[in-house]
Coordinates of C-alpha atoms in Angstrom, one line a residue:
M1 CA -189.2 190.8 -49.3
V2 CA -186.1 191.8 -51.2
V3 CA -184.9 189.6 -54.0
V4 CA -181.6 189.9 -55.8
S5 CA -181.2 187.9 -59.0
C6 CA -177.8 187.7 -60.7
G7 CA -179.2 185.9 -63.7
S8 CA -176.5 183.3 -63.7
S9 CA -175.8 179.9 -62.2
N10 CA -172.3 181.1 -61.2
S11 CA -172.5 182.0 -57.5
G12 CA -169.6 184.4 -57.7
V13 CA -169.2 187.8 -56.2
L14 CA -172.6 189.4 -55.2
H15 CA -173.0 193.0 -56.0
N16 CA -174.4 195.9 -54.0
L17 CA -178.0 196.6 -55.0
S18 CA -177.0 200.0 -56.2
H19 CA -175.0 198.3 -58.9
A20 CA -177.5 195.6 -59.7
P21 CA -178.3 194.5 -63.3
S22 CA -181.3 196.1 -65.0
H23 CA -183.5 193.0 -64.5
L24 CA -183.2 193.3 -60.7
R25 CA -186.7 192.9 -59.1
I26 CA -187.6 194.6 -55.8
D27 CA -190.9 193.6 -54.3
S28 CA -192.1 195.9 -51.5
M29 CA -194.3 194.7 -48.7
P30 CA -196.0 196.4 -45.7
V31 CA -193.6 196.9 -42.8
G32 CA -193.2 197.6 -39.2
V33 CA -190.0 195.5 -39.3
R34 CA -189.0 193.7 -36.1
R35 CA -186.1 191.5 -37.3
W36 CA -184.5 189.6 -40.1
A37 CA -185.8 186.0 -40.1
S38 CA -183.3 184.5 -42.5
V39 CA -180.7 185.0 -45.1
R40 CA -180.5 182.4 -47.9
V41 CA -178.1 182.2 -50.8
N42 CA -179.5 179.9 -53.5
P43 CA -177.6 178.1 -56.3
R44 CA -178.5 180.8 -58.8
C45 CA -176.9 183.5 -56.8
E46 CA -180.2 184.9 -55.5
V47 CA -180.2 186.5 -52.1
K48 CA -183.7 186.6 -50.4
L49 CA -184.2 188.6 -47.2
E50 CA -187.4 187.6 -45.5
R51 CA -189.0 189.5 -42.7
N52 CA -191.6 189.0 -40.0
D53 CA -193.7 192.0 -40.7
E54 CA -196.6 193.8 -39.1
V55 CA -199.1 195.8 -41.2
G56 CA -198.0 199.4 -41.4
S57 CA -196.8 202.1 -43.7
P58 CA -195.6 201.2 -47.2
L59 CA -192.0 200.1 -47.5
L60 CA -189.9 202.6 -49.3
V61 CA -186.8 200.7 -50.6
K62 CA -183.7 202.4 -51.9
S63 CA -181.5 200.1 -53.9
S64 CA -178.3 201.4 -52.2
S65 CA -179.7 200.6 -48.7
V66 CA -179.1 196.8 -48.9
S67 CA -175.9 195.1 -49.8
A68 CA -176.2 191.5 -51.0
L69 CA -172.5 191.1 -50.0
E70 CA -173.4 192.1 -46.5
A71 CA -176.2 189.6 -46.5
L72 CA -173.8 186.9 -47.5
K73 CA -171.4 188.0 -44.7
I74 CA -174.3 187.7 -42.2
S75 CA -175.0 184.2 -43.4
A76 CA -171.3 183.2 -43.1
G77 CA -171.1 184.8 -39.6
D78 CA -174.1 182.7 -38.6
R79 CA -172.3 179.5 -39.7
Y80 CA -169.1 180.7 -38.1
T81 CA -170.6 181.1 -34.6
K82 CA -172.1 177.7 -34.7
E83 CA -168.6 176.1 -34.7
R84 CA -167.8 174.5 -31.3
S85 CA -164.7 175.5 -29.3
S86 CA -162.3 172.6 -29.0
V87 CA -159.1 171.5 -27.4
M88 CA -156.4 171.0 -30.0
V89 CA -152.8 170.0 -30.3
I90 CA -150.7 171.4 -33.1
G91 CA -147.3 169.6 -33.0
L92 CA -144.1 168.4 -34.5
S93 CA -142.2 165.4 -33.2
F94 CA -139.3 163.1 -33.9
H95 CA -141.7 160.8 -35.7
T96 CA -142.1 163.1 -38.7
T97 CA -139.9 166.1 -38.2
P98 CA -136.1 166.1 -38.5
V99 CA -134.0 167.7 -35.7
D100 CA -132.8 170.6 -37.8
I101 CA -136.4 171.9 -37.9
R102 CA -137.3 170.9 -34.4
E103 CA -134.4 172.8 -32.9
K104 CA -135.6 176.0 -34.7
L105 CA -139.1 175.6 -33.2
S106 CA -138.0 174.8 -29.7
I107 CA -139.1 177.3 -27.0
P108 CA -136.5 178.0 -24.2
E109 CA -137.8 177.4 -20.7
A110 CA -137.5 181.1 -19.8
Q111 CA -139.9 182.0 -22.6
L112 CA -142.7 179.5 -21.9
T113 CA -145.0 182.1 -20.1
Q114 CA -144.4 184.7 -22.8
A115 CA -145.3 182.1 -25.5
I116 CA -148.6 181.3 -23.7
S117 CA -149.4 185.0 -23.5
E118 CA -148.7 185.6 -27.2
L119 CA -150.8 182.5 -28.2
C120 CA -153.7 183.6 -26.1
A121 CA -153.6 187.1 -27.7
L122 CA -154.5 185.5 -31.1
N123 CA -158.1 186.1 -32.1
H124 CA -159.3 182.5 -31.9
I125 CA -157.1 181.1 -29.1
E126 CA -158.6 181.2 -25.6
E127 CA -156.2 178.9 -23.6
A128 CA -152.7 177.6 -24.4
A129 CA -149.7 175.5 -23.2
V130 CA -146.4 174.6 -24.8
L131 CA -144.6 171.3 -24.4
S132 CA -141.1 171.8 -25.9
T133 CA -138.5 169.0 -25.5
C134 CA -135.6 167.6 -27.5
N135 CA -138.1 165.2 -29.2
R136 CA -141.2 167.4 -29.7
M137 CA -142.7 170.8 -30.0
E138 CA -146.4 170.7 -29.2
I139 CA -148.8 173.5 -28.6
Y140 CA -152.1 172.7 -26.8
V141 CA -154.9 175.3 -27.1
V142 CA -158.6 175.8 -26.6
A143 CA -159.6 177.3 -29.9
L144 CA -162.8 179.2 -30.6
S145 CA -162.5 178.1 -34.2
Q146 CA -160.6 175.0 -35.3
H147 CA -159.6 176.1 -38.8
R148 CA -158.8 179.7 -37.8
G149 CA -157.0 178.5 -34.6
V150 CA -154.7 176.1 -36.5
K151 CA -153.9 178.9 -39.0
E152 CA -153.1 181.4 -36.3
V153 CA -150.9 179.0 -34.3
T154 CA -149.0 177.8 -37.4
E155 CA -148.3 181.4 -38.4
W156 CA -147.2 182.2 -34.9
M157 CA -144.8 179.2 -34.9
S158 CA -143.4 180.4 -38.2
K159 CA -143.0 184.0 -36.9
V160 CA -141.1 183.0 -33.7
S161 CA -138.9 180.3 -35.4
G162 CA -138.2 181.7 -38.9
V163 CA -139.4 178.4 -40.4
P164 CA -141.7 178.9 -43.3
V165 CA -145.4 178.0 -42.8
S166 CA -145.1 175.5 -45.7
D167 CA -142.3 173.6 -43.9
I168 CA -144.2 173.6 -40.6
S169 CA -147.4 172.4 -42.3
R170 CA -145.6 169.6 -44.1
H171 CA -144.3 168.1 -40.8
Q172 CA -147.0 169.1 -38.3
F173 CA -149.7 166.9 -36.9
L174 CA -153.1 168.1 -35.7
L175 CA -155.5 166.4 -33.2
H176 CA -158.8 167.6 -31.8
N177 CA -160.6 167.0 -28.5
R178 CA -160.6 163.4 -27.5
D179 CA -157.7 162.6 -29.8
A180 CA -155.7 165.5 -28.4
T181 CA -156.4 164.3 -24.9
K182 CA -155.4 160.8 -25.7
H183 CA -152.2 162.0 -27.3
L184 CA -151.0 164.0 -24.3
F185 CA -151.8 161.1 -22.0
E186 CA -149.7 158.8 -24.2
V187 CA -146.9 161.3 -24.2
S188 CA -147.0 161.7 -20.4
A189 CA -147.0 157.9 -20.0
G190 CA -143.9 157.5 -22.2
L191 CA -145.8 155.7 -25.0
D192 CA -145.0 158.3 -27.6
S193 CA -141.3 158.6 -26.7
L194 CA -138.3 157.5 -28.8
I195 CA -137.6 155.2 -25.8
L196 CA -140.8 153.5 -24.8
G197 CA -141.7 154.2 -21.2
E198 CA -138.9 156.7 -20.6
G199 CA -139.4 158.8 -17.4
Q200 CA -138.1 162.2 -18.3
I201 CA -141.1 163.3 -20.3
L202 CA -143.3 163.0 -17.3
S203 CA -141.0 165.5 -15.5
Q204 CA -141.3 167.8 -18.5
V205 CA -145.1 167.7 -18.4
K206 CA -144.9 168.5 -14.7
H207 CA -142.6 171.4 -15.4
V208 CA -145.2 172.9 -17.9
V209 CA -147.8 172.9 -15.1
K210 CA -145.3 174.4 -12.6
A211 CA -144.0 177.1 -15.0
A212 CA -147.5 178.1 -16.3
Q213 CA -149.4 178.0 -13.1
G214 CA -151.1 181.4 -12.6
V215 CA -150.3 182.6 -16.1
P216 CA -153.4 184.1 -17.9
G217 CA -154.3 181.7 -20.6
F218 CA -153.3 178.5 -18.8
D219 CA -156.8 178.2 -17.5
R220 CA -159.3 175.6 -16.5
K221 CA -159.4 173.3 -19.5
I222 CA -155.7 173.2 -20.5
S223 CA -154.4 173.2 -16.9
G224 CA -156.9 170.4 -16.1
L225 CA -155.7 168.5 -19.1
F226 CA -152.0 168.7 -18.1
K227 CA -152.7 167.9 -14.5
H228 CA -154.7 164.9 -15.5
A229 CA -151.9 163.9 -17.8
I230 CA -149.5 163.8 -14.9
T231 CA -151.9 161.5 -13.0
V232 CA -152.1 159.2 -16.0
G233 CA -148.3 159.1 -16.4
K234 CA -147.9 158.1 -12.8
R235 CA -150.7 155.5 -12.9
V236 CA -149.3 153.9 -16.1
R237 CA -145.8 153.6 -14.6
T238 CA -147.1 152.2 -11.3
E239 CA -149.5 149.7 -12.7
T240 CA -147.5 148.4 -15.8
K241 CA -143.9 148.9 -14.7
I242 CA -143.3 150.1 -18.2
S243 CA -140.3 152.1 -17.1
S244 CA -138.5 149.2 -15.6
G245 CA -135.7 148.1 -17.8
S246 CA -136.3 150.9 -20.2
V247 CA -133.8 153.8 -20.9
S248 CA -133.9 157.5 -21.1
V249 CA -132.4 159.7 -23.8
S250 CA -129.4 160.3 -21.5
S251 CA -128.8 156.6 -20.8
A252 CA -129.3 155.8 -24.4
A253 CA -126.6 158.3 -25.3
V254 CA -124.2 156.8 -22.8
E255 CA -124.9 153.3 -24.1
L256 CA -124.6 154.4 -27.8
A257 CA -121.1 155.9 -27.1
Q258 CA -120.1 152.7 -25.3
M259 CA -121.1 150.6 -28.4
K260 CA -118.9 152.8 -30.6
I261 CA -115.7 153.2 -28.5
P262 CA -112.8 150.7 -28.6
E263 CA -113.3 147.6 -26.4
S264 CA -116.7 149.0 -25.4
S265 CA -115.2 150.3 -22.2
Y266 CA -115.1 153.8 -20.6
D267 CA -111.8 152.8 -18.8
T268 CA -109.7 153.7 -21.8
V269 CA -111.3 156.9 -23.1
R270 CA -111.2 160.5 -22.0
V271 CA -114.8 161.8 -21.4
L272 CA -116.0 165.4 -21.4
V273 CA -119.6 166.3 -20.4
V274 CA -120.7 169.8 -21.4
G275 CA -123.5 171.1 -19.2
A276 CA -124.4 170.1 -15.6
G277 CA -128.1 170.7 -15.7
K278 CA -130.8 168.0 -15.5
M279 CA -129.6 166.2 -18.7
G280 CA -126.0 166.6 -17.8
K281 CA -126.5 165.2 -14.4
L282 CA -128.3 162.2 -15.9
V283 CA -125.5 161.6 -18.4
I284 CA -122.9 161.6 -15.5
K285 CA -125.1 159.2 -13.5
H286 CA -125.3 156.8 -16.4
L287 CA -121.6 157.1 -17.1
V288 CA -120.8 156.2 -13.5
A289 CA -123.2 153.2 -13.8
K290 CA -121.3 152.1 -16.9
G291 CA -118.0 152.1 -15.1
C292 CA -116.6 155.6 -16.0
T293 CA -114.5 156.7 -13.0
K294 CA -113.0 160.0 -14.4
M295 CA -114.5 162.8 -16.4
V296 CA -114.3 166.5 -17.1
V297 CA -117.4 168.6 -16.7
V298 CA -117.6 172.0 -18.3
N299 CA -120.3 174.3 -16.9
R300 CA -121.0 178.0 -16.4
T301 CA -120.9 177.7 -12.7
E302 CA -119.1 175.3 -10.3
A303 CA -121.8 175.0 -7.7
K304 CA -123.8 172.4 -9.7
V305 CA -120.7 170.4 -10.5
N306 CA -119.8 170.4 -6.8
A307 CA -123.2 169.1 -5.9
I308 CA -122.9 166.2 -8.4
R309 CA -119.3 165.5 -7.2
D310 CA -120.7 165.1 -3.6
E311 CA -123.2 162.6 -4.9
F312 CA -120.6 160.4 -6.5
N313 CA -117.7 160.2 -4.0
N314 CA -115.7 157.5 -5.8
V315 CA -115.6 159.3 -9.2
E316 CA -113.1 161.9 -10.2
I317 CA -115.1 164.8 -11.6
I318 CA -113.0 167.7 -12.8
Y319 CA -114.7 171.1 -13.2
Q320 CA -113.8 173.5 -16.0
P321 CA -115.4 176.9 -16.8
F322 CA -116.9 177.5 -20.3
S323 CA -113.9 179.6 -21.2
N324 CA -111.9 176.4 -21.3
L325 CA -114.4 174.5 -23.5
L326 CA -112.4 174.2 -26.7
P327 CA -109.1 173.2 -25.0
C328 CA -111.0 170.5 -22.9
A329 CA -112.7 169.2 -26.0
S330 CA -109.4 169.0 -28.0
E331 CA -108.1 166.7 -25.2
S332 CA -111.2 164.4 -25.1
D333 CA -112.2 161.2 -27.0
V334 CA -115.9 161.3 -26.2
I335 CA -117.8 164.5 -25.8
F336 CA -121.4 164.7 -24.5
T337 CA -123.2 168.0 -25.0
C338 CA -126.4 168.7 -23.1
T339 CA -126.9 172.5 -22.7
A340 CA -129.7 174.9 -23.4
S341 CA -127.5 177.0 -25.7
E342 CA -129.4 178.4 -28.7
T343 CA -126.3 178.6 -30.8
P344 CA -123.8 175.8 -31.6
L345 CA -120.9 175.4 -29.1
F346 CA -118.7 173.5 -31.6
L347 CA -118.2 174.6 -35.2
K348 CA -116.5 172.7 -38.0
E349 CA -113.6 175.2 -38.3
Q350 CA -112.9 174.9 -34.5
V351 CA -113.0 171.1 -34.4
K352 CA -110.9 170.9 -37.5
T353 CA -108.0 172.4 -35.5
F354 CA -108.2 169.7 -32.8
P355 CA -105.2 167.3 -32.6
T356 CA -105.6 163.8 -34.0
L357 CA -106.5 161.2 -31.4
T358 CA -104.2 158.2 -30.7
S359 CA -106.7 156.1 -28.8
Q360 CA -109.2 156.0 -31.7
S361 CA -109.5 157.2 -35.3
Q362 CA -112.3 159.7 -34.7
R363 CA -113.4 162.0 -31.9
M364 CA -117.0 161.3 -30.9
F365 CA -119.6 163.9 -30.2
I366 CA -122.9 162.7 -28.6
D367 CA -125.2 165.7 -28.9
I368 CA -128.5 165.3 -27.1
S369 CA -129.4 169.0 -27.0
V370 CA -132.2 170.7 -29.0
P371 CA -131.2 173.1 -30.4
R372 CA -128.1 171.1 -31.2
N373 CA -124.8 172.1 -29.6
V374 CA -122.7 170.7 -32.4
E375 CA -122.9 172.2 -35.8
S376 CA -124.1 169.6 -38.4
H377 CA -121.0 170.3 -40.7
V378 CA -118.7 168.9 -38.0
S379 CA -119.7 165.4 -39.2
D380 CA -118.1 166.3 -42.6
L381 CA -114.6 166.0 -40.9
E382 CA -112.9 162.6 -41.2
T383 CA -111.6 163.1 -37.6
A384 CA -115.1 163.4 -36.1
R385 CA -118.3 161.5 -35.7
V386 CA -121.4 163.3 -34.6
Y387 CA -124.6 161.6 -33.1
N388 CA -127.7 163.5 -32.1
V389 CA -131.0 162.5 -30.5
D390 CA -132.3 161.1 -33.8
D391 CA -129.5 158.6 -33.9
L392 CA -130.5 156.8 -30.6
Q393 CA -132.8 154.3 -32.2
E394 CA -130.0 151.8 -32.4
V395 CA -130.0 151.6 -28.6
V396 CA -133.8 151.5 -28.2
D397 CA -134.6 148.1 -29.7
A398 CA -133.5 146.2 -26.6
N399 CA -136.4 144.9 -24.4
K400 CA -138.8 146.1 -27.1
E401 CA -141.1 143.1 -27.0
D402 CA -141.6 143.3 -23.3
R403 CA -142.2 147.1 -23.3
S404 CA -144.7 146.7 -26.2
R405 CA -146.8 144.3 -24.1
K406 CA -146.7 146.8 -21.2
A407 CA -147.7 149.5 -23.7
S408 CA -150.9 147.5 -24.6
E409 CA -151.7 147.4 -20.9
A410 CA -151.1 151.1 -20.6
Q411 CA -153.5 151.8 -23.5
L412 CA -156.4 150.3 -21.5
I413 CA -155.6 152.6 -18.6
I414 CA -155.4 155.6 -20.9
S415 CA -158.8 154.8 -22.5
E416 CA -160.3 154.9 -19.0
E417 CA -158.6 158.1 -18.2
V418 CA -159.6 159.8 -21.5
Q419 CA -163.2 158.9 -20.8
E420 CA -163.1 160.4 -17.3
F421 CA -161.4 163.6 -18.4
E422 CA -163.7 164.2 -21.4
A423 CA -166.7 163.8 -19.1
W424 CA -165.2 166.3 -16.7
K425 CA -164.5 168.7 -19.5
D426 CA -168.0 168.4 -20.8
S427 CA -169.4 168.9 -17.3
L428 CA -167.8 172.4 -17.3
E429 CA -170.3 173.4 -20.0
T430 CA -173.3 173.0 -17.5
V431 CA -172.4 176.3 -15.8
P432 CA -173.2 178.5 -18.8
T433 CA -176.3 176.4 -19.5
L434 CA -177.5 177.0 -15.9
K435 CA -177.1 180.7 -16.4
K436 CA -178.7 180.7 -19.8
L437 CA -181.7 178.7 -18.6
R438 CA -182.3 181.0 -15.7
A439 CA -181.9 184.1 -17.9
Y440 CA -184.4 182.6 -20.4
A441 CA -187.0 181.9 -17.6
E442 CA -186.4 185.4 -16.1
R443 CA -187.1 187.1 -19.4
I444 CA -190.4 185.3 -19.7
R445 CA -191.3 186.0 -16.1
A446 CA -190.5 189.7 -16.3
S447 CA -192.5 190.1 -19.5
E448 CA -195.6 188.3 -18.2
F449 CA -195.3 190.2 -14.9
E450 CA -195.4 193.6 -16.7
K451 CA -198.4 192.5 -18.8
C452 CA -200.2 191.4 -15.7
I453 CA -199.6 194.7 -13.8
E454 CA -200.7 196.7 -16.9
K455 CA -204.0 194.8 -17.2
M456 CA -204.8 195.0 -13.5
G457 CA -204.6 198.8 -13.4
D458 CA -204.0 200.7 -10.2
L459 CA -202.3 198.4 -7.6
T460 CA -200.7 199.2 -4.3
K461 CA -197.0 198.7 -3.8
K462 CA -197.8 195.8 -1.5
Q463 CA -199.9 194.1 -4.2
K464 CA -197.2 194.5 -6.8
V465 CA -194.6 193.0 -4.5
A466 CA -196.9 190.1 -3.8
I467 CA -197.5 189.4 -7.5
H468 CA -193.8 189.8 -8.2
G469 CA -193.0 187.3 -5.5
L470 CA -195.6 184.9 -6.9
S471 CA -194.0 185.0 -10.3
K472 CA -190.5 184.5 -8.9
G473 CA -191.7 181.6 -6.8
I474 CA -193.3 179.9 -9.7
V475 CA -190.2 180.2 -11.9
N476 CA -187.9 179.0 -9.1
K477 CA -190.1 176.0 -8.5
L478 CA -190.2 175.1 -12.2
L479 CA -186.4 175.5 -12.5
E480 CA -185.6 173.5 -9.4
G481 CA -185.8 170.1 -11.2
P482 CA -183.7 171.1 -14.3
M483 CA -181.1 172.9 -12.2
L484 CA -180.8 169.9 -9.9
H485 CA -180.1 167.5 -12.8
L486 CA -177.3 169.8 -14.1
R487 CA -175.4 169.6 -10.9
S488 CA -173.1 166.8 -9.7
D489 CA -174.4 165.5 -6.5
E490 CA -173.0 162.3 -5.0
N491 CA -176.1 161.7 -3.0
E492 CA -178.3 161.7 -6.2
G493 CA -175.9 159.2 -7.8
R494 CA -175.8 161.0 -11.2
S495 CA -172.8 160.3 -13.4
L496 CA -171.0 163.0 -15.4
D497 CA -172.3 161.3 -18.6
E498 CA -175.9 161.7 -17.3
I499 CA -175.3 165.4 -16.4
V500 CA -173.9 166.2 -19.8
E501 CA -176.8 164.4 -21.5
N502 CA -179.2 166.5 -19.4
M503 CA -177.4 169.6 -20.5
H504 CA -177.7 168.8 -24.2
A505 CA -181.4 168.0 -23.7
L506 CA -182.1 171.3 -22.1
N507 CA -180.2 173.2 -24.8
R508 CA -182.3 171.5 -27.4
I509 CA -185.7 171.8 -25.6
F510 CA -185.3 175.6 -24.8
G511 CA -183.1 176.5 -27.8
L512 CA -180.5 178.0 -25.6
D513 CA -177.6 177.8 -28.0
T514 CA -175.4 178.4 -25.0
E515 CA -172.0 177.7 -26.6
I516 CA -172.9 179.6 -29.8
S517 CA -173.6 182.8 -28.0
I518 CA -170.6 182.5 -25.7
L519 CA -168.3 181.8 -28.6
E520 CA -169.7 184.8 -30.5
E521 CA -169.1 187.1 -27.5
K522 CA -165.6 185.8 -26.9
I523 CA -164.6 186.1 -30.6
R524 CA -165.9 189.7 -30.9
S525 CA -164.2 190.7 -27.6
K526 CA -160.8 189.3 -28.8
M527 CA -161.1 191.0 -32.2
E528 CA -162.0 194.4 -30.5
K529 CA -158.9 194.1 -28.3
A530 CA -156.8 193.3 -31.3
K531 CA -158.0 196.5 -33.0
N532 CA -157.1 198.5 -30.0

């Protein structure tokens, strides 16, 4: 036994034995040391290292050979590896985070796969996915350590966005396991949107799966979570009709502009749409539905505008290249911006030079892009009004009571789906348990086989083979029942919950500590790669 006494109730820094105080007591015991049994740090800063010893030669202890600090590290490492891996979401959304921060954190579509790779290169992140929209920036991960995983992801977000960690932490939300699953299902179903039941978010969740498919790090748990979320989103919309009568961000933008223009009619205003991508096309569609029969569309290429023009034969859609953006804007009353540009398209100094309108007192910018396409200082001008995605709440309140009732119905569906997904996720853990149980049995079989052969003396090769086969057969027969109860078999009628319960029971009975050992191996492997 080795005992280190600091002589104080303060459990501060532990010193190496070579620098221990004069009253340090070292008790020697007979050895033949096999392993350390335990490391304990008591309230009086004593470190006791106990051994399972065999009688042997006297123990010669040098004070410099054992470090109390190292003993403490071993203890901390033991606690560390007992932490379960978990699915987490670290996010910022329109609920708590202003658009000026969200736009800095947004990840362009072309960089999604790179983001996943960078996240999974972090020491404690095993799988990852990024959901970045105009209303949210959410990172879903499988973390080998919750605390360390959150810290690493937050620091990564700060690094790629330039937003200080303190600002991110102030606005971010964090959910684990079942809560994270429930949140993504609610997002996919449109229950967490600015506009309850809006349909575009489901398409964005689908896009994450499409873009990340086959990317290392978008693996079984996270890809399974997102694919299940798509199923939930479809089911909620089909069974509750929550999307009927609701509006999307693009339709809310068109309706907001209509509320603000003179006579609430698009007949009397000149409309400019900047961008002909998914959002731009939706804006044009809703403008047509509101009676707008003429508009100018600025886009980098004409092909998309031609395709939209073919779809709306009775509407005059005039294409202009991006080089004509400012002249077109100066001749427009209402300007919708919906591009993926990472820098503002309209600056205060540019808009300041635009001619004064005759049809209305102020030129209106409806900016539904994140990052924003219109510089925030443009709103300082008396001749301009600027609205962004955070200003759409005014439009959202219509049909709110009806959609709230449908949302309650949707929550029942989501609860069912969360239960099903969590059971599926837990069932994945049976595979390492099966391997661990077989390895455990094989170690015992091999050890007992060697003892038997040694005791029986000279045996022929045939006899050894027969004994070996006997030992293997006994193990296989004994494992047959446990293995069967860890597998999902429709004919046996076992539920996922029952299989998971069986798994936990076997882990307890045989002391397999499956997840602990797997976590430890994964963490060490990732740290070694990081060093290299």
